[in-house]
JSON list of C-alpha atoms in Angstrom, two decimals:
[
{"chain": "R", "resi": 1182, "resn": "UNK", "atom": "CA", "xyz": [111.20, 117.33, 85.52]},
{"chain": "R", "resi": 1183, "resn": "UNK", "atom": "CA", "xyz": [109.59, 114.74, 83.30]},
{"chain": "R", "resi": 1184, "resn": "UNK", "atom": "CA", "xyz": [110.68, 110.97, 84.06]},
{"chain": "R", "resi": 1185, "resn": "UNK", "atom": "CA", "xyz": [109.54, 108.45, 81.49]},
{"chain": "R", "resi": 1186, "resn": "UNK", "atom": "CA", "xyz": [109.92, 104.62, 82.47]},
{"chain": "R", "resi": 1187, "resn": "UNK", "atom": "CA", "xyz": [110.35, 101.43, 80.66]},
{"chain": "R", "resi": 1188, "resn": "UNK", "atom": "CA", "xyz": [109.87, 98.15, 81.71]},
{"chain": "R", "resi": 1189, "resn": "UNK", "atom": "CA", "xyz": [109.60, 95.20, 79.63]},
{"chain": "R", "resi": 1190, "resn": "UNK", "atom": "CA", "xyz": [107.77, 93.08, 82.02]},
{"chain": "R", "resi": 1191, "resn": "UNK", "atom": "CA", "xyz": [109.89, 90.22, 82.30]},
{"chain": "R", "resi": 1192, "resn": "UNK", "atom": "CA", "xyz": [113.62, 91.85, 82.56]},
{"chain": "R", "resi": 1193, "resn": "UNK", "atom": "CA", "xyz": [114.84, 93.17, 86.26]},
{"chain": "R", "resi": 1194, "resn": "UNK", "atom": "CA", "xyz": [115.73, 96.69, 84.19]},
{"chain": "R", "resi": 1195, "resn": "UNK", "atom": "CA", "xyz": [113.97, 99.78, 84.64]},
{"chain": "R", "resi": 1196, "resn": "UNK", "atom": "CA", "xyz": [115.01, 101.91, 81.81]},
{"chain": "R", "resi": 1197, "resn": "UNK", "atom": "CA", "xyz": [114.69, 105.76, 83.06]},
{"chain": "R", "resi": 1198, "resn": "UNK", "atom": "CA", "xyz": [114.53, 108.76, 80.74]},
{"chain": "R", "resi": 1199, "resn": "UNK", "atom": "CA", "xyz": [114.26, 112.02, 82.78]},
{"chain": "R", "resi": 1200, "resn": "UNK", "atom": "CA", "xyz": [113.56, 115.55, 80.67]},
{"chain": "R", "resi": 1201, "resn": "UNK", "atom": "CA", "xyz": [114.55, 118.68, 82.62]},
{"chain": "R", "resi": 1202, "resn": "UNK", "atom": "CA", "xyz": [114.92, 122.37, 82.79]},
{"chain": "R", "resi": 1203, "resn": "UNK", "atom": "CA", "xyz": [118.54, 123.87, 83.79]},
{"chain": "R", "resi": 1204, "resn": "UNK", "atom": "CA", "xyz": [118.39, 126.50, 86.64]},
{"chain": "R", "resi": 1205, "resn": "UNK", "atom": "CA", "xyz": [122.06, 126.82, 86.21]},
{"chain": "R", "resi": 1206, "resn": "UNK", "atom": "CA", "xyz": [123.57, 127.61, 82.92]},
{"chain": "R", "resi": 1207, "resn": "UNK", "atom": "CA", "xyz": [126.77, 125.39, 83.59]},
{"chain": "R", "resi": 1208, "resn": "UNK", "atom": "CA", "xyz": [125.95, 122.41, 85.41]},
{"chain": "R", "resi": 1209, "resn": "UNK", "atom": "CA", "xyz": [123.04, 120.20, 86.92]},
{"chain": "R", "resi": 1210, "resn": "UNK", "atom": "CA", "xyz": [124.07, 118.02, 90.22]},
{"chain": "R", "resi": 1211, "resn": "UNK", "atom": "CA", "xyz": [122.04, 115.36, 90.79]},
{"chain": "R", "resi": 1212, "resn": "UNK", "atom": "CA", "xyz": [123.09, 113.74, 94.38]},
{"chain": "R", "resi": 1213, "resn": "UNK", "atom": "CA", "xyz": [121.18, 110.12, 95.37]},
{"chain": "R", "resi": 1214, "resn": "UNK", "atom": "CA", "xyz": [120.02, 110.52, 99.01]},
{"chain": "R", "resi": 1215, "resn": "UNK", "atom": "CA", "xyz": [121.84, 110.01, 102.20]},
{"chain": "R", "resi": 1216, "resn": "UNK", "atom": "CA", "xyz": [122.80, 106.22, 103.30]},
{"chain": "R", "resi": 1217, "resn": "UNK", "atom": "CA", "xyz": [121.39, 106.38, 106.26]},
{"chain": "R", "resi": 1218, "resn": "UNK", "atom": "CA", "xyz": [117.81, 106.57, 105.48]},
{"chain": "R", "resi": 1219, "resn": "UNK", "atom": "CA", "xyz": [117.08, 104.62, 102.89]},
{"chain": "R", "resi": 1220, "resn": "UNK", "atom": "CA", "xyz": [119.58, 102.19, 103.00]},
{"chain": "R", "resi": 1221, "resn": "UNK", "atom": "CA", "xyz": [121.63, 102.03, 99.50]},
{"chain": "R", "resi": 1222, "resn": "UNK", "atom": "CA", "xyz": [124.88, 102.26, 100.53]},
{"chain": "R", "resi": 1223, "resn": "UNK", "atom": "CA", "xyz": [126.61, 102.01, 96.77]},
{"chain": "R", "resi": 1224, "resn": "UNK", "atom": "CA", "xyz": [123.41, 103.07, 94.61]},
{"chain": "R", "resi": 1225, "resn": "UNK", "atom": "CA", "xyz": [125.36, 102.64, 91.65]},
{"chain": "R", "resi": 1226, "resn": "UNK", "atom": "CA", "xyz": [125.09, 99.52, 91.73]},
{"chain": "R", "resi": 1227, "resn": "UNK", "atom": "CA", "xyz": [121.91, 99.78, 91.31]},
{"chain": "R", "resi": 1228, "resn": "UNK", "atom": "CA", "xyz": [121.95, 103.02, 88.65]},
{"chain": "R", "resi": 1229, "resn": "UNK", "atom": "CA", "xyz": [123.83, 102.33, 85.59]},
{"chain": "R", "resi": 1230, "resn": "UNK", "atom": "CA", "xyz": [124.78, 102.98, 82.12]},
{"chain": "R", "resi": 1231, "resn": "UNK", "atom": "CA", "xyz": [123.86, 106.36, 82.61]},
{"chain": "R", "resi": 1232, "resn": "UNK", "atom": "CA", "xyz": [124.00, 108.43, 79.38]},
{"chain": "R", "resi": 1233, "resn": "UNK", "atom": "CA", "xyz": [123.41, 112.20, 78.63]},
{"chain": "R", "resi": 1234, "resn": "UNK", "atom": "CA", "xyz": [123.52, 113.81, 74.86]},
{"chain": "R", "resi": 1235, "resn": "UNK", "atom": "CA", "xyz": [126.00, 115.34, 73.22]},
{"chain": "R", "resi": 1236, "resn": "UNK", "atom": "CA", "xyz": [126.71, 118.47, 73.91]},
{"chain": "R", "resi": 1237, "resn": "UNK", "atom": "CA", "xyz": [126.60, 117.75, 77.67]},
{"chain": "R", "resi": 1238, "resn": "UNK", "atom": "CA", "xyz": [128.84, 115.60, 79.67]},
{"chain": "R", "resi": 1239, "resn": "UNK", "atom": "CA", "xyz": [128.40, 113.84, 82.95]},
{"chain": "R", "resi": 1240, "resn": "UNK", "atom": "CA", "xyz": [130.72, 113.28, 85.63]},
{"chain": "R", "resi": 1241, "resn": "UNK", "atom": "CA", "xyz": [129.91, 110.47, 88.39]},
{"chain": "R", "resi": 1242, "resn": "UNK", "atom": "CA", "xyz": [131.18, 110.90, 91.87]},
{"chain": "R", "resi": 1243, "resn": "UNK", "atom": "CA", "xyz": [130.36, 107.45, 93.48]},
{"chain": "R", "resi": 1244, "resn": "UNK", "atom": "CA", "xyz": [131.71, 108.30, 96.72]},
{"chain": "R", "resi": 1245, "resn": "UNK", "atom": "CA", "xyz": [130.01, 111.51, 97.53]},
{"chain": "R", "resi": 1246, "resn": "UNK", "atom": "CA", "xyz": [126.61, 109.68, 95.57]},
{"chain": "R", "resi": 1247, "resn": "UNK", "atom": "CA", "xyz": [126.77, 112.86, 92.96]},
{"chain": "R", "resi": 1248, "resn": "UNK", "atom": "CA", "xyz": [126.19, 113.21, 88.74]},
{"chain": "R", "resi": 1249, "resn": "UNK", "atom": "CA", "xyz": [127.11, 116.16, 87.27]},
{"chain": "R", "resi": 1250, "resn": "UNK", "atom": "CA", "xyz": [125.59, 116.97, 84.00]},
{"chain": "R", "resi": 1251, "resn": "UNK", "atom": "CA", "xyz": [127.93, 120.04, 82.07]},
{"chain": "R", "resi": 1252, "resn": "UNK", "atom": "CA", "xyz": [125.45, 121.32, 79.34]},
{"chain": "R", "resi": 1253, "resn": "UNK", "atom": "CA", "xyz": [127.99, 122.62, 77.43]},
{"chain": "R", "resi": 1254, "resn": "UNK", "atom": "CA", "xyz": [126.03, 125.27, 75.65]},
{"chain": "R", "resi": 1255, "resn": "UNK", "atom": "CA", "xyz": [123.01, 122.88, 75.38]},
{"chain": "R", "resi": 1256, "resn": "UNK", "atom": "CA", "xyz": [119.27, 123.92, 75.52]},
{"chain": "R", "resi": 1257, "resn": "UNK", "atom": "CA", "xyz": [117.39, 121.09, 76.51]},
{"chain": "R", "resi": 1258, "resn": "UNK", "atom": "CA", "xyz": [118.65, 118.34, 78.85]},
{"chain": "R", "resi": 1259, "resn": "UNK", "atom": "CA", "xyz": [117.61, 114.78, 79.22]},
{"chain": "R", "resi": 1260, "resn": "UNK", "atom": "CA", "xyz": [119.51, 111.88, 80.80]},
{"chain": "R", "resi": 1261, "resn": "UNK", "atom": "CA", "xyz": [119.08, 108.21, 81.10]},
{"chain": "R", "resi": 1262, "resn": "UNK", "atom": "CA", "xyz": [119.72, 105.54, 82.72]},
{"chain": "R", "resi": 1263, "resn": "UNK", "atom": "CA", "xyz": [118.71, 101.66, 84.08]},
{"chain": "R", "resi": 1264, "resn": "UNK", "atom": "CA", "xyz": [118.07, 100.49, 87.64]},
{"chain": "R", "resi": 1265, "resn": "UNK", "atom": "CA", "xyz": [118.78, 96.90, 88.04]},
{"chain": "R", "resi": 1266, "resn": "UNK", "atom": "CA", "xyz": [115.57, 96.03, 90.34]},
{"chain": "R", "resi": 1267, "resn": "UNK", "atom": "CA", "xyz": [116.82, 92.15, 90.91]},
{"chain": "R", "resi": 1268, "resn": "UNK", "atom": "CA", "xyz": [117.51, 91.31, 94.48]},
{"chain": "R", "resi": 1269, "resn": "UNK", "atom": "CA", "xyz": [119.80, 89.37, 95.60]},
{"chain": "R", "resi": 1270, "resn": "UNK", "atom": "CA", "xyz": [119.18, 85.85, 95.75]},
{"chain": "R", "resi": 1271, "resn": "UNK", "atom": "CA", "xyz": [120.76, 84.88, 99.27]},
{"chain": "R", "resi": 1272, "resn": "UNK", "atom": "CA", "xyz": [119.01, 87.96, 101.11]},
{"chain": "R", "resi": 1273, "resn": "UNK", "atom": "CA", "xyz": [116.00, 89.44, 98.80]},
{"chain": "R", "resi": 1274, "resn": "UNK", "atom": "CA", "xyz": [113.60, 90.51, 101.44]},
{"chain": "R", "resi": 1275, "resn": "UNK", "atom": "CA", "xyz": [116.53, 91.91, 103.59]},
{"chain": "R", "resi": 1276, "resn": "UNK", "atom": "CA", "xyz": [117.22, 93.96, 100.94]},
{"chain": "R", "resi": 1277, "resn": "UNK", "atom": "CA", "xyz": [113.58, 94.93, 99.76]},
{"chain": "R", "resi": 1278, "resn": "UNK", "atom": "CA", "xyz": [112.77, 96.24, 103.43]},
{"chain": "R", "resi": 1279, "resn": "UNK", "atom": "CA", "xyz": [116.00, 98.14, 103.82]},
{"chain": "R", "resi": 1280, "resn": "UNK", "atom": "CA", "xyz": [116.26, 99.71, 100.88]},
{"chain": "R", "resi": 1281, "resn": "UNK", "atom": "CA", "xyz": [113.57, 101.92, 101.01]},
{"chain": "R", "resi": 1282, "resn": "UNK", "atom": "CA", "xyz": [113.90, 103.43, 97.45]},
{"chain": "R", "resi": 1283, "resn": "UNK", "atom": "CA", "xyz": [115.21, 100.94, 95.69]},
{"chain": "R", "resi": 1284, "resn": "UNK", "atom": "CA", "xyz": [112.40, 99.60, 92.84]},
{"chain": "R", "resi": 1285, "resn": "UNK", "atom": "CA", "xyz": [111.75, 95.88, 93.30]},
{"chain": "R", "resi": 1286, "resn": "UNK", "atom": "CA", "xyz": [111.72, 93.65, 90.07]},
{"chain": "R", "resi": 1287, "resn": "UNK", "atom": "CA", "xyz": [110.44, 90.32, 89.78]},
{"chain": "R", "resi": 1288, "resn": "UNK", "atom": "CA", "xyz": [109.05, 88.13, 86.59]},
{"chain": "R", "resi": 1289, "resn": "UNK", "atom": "CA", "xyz": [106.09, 90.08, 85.77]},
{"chain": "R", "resi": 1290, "resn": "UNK", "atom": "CA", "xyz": [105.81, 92.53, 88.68]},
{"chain": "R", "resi": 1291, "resn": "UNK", "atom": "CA", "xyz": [107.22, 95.96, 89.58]},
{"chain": "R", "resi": 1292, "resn": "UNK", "atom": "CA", "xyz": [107.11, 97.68, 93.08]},
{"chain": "R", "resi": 1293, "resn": "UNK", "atom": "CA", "xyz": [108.34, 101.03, 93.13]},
{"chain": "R", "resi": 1294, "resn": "UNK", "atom": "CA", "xyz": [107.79, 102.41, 96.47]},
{"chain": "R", "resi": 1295, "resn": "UNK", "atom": "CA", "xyz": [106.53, 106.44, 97.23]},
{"chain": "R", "resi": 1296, "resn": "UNK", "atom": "CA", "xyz": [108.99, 109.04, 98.50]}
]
């Protein structure tokens, strides 16, 4: 896997391009962590306007926190997407301390916490 991030250093986006070999010819699943540790409780929310190139086609399953990416034939697989890093304005360091995963974007400075 090969992640490439963009961040213009004043927006709360985090523009995410991630470049990645198959190990199944049909499908990739991608599934965003368990609610109970780490918090995000409807990550996409916070994952959006996630995109994958034509051949493939994804499928988002928000309940079960799932993306599955068909390839469709296609040799080399890349997806995007954004995470909006703003927090919430009535609770922001609730949220920054119990979301463990989330990135945290304010003017001029990005926090992006280890696994």
């Amino acid at each position: 896997m090969d992640y490439v991030l963009g961040w213009d250093g004043d927006s709360a986006i985090l523009e995410v391009e991630l470049t990645y070999a198959a190990s199944q010819k049909d499908s990739t699943v991608f599934i965003f962590g368990d609610p109970g540790f780490g918090g995000q409780n409807d990550i996409f929310k916070v994952i959006r306007n996630i995109r994958v190139t034509r051949p493939e086609v994804v499928r988002i399953d928000e309940a079960d926190r799932r993306i599955t990416i068909y390839h469709n034939g296609a040799k080399n697989h890349r997806i995007t997407y954004e995470i909006e890093g703003s927090l919430p304005v009535d609770k922001p360091t609730t949220i920054s301390l119990t979301e463990l995963f989330r990135p945290v974007i304010s003017k001029g400075i990005l926090t992006l916490v280890n696994m």
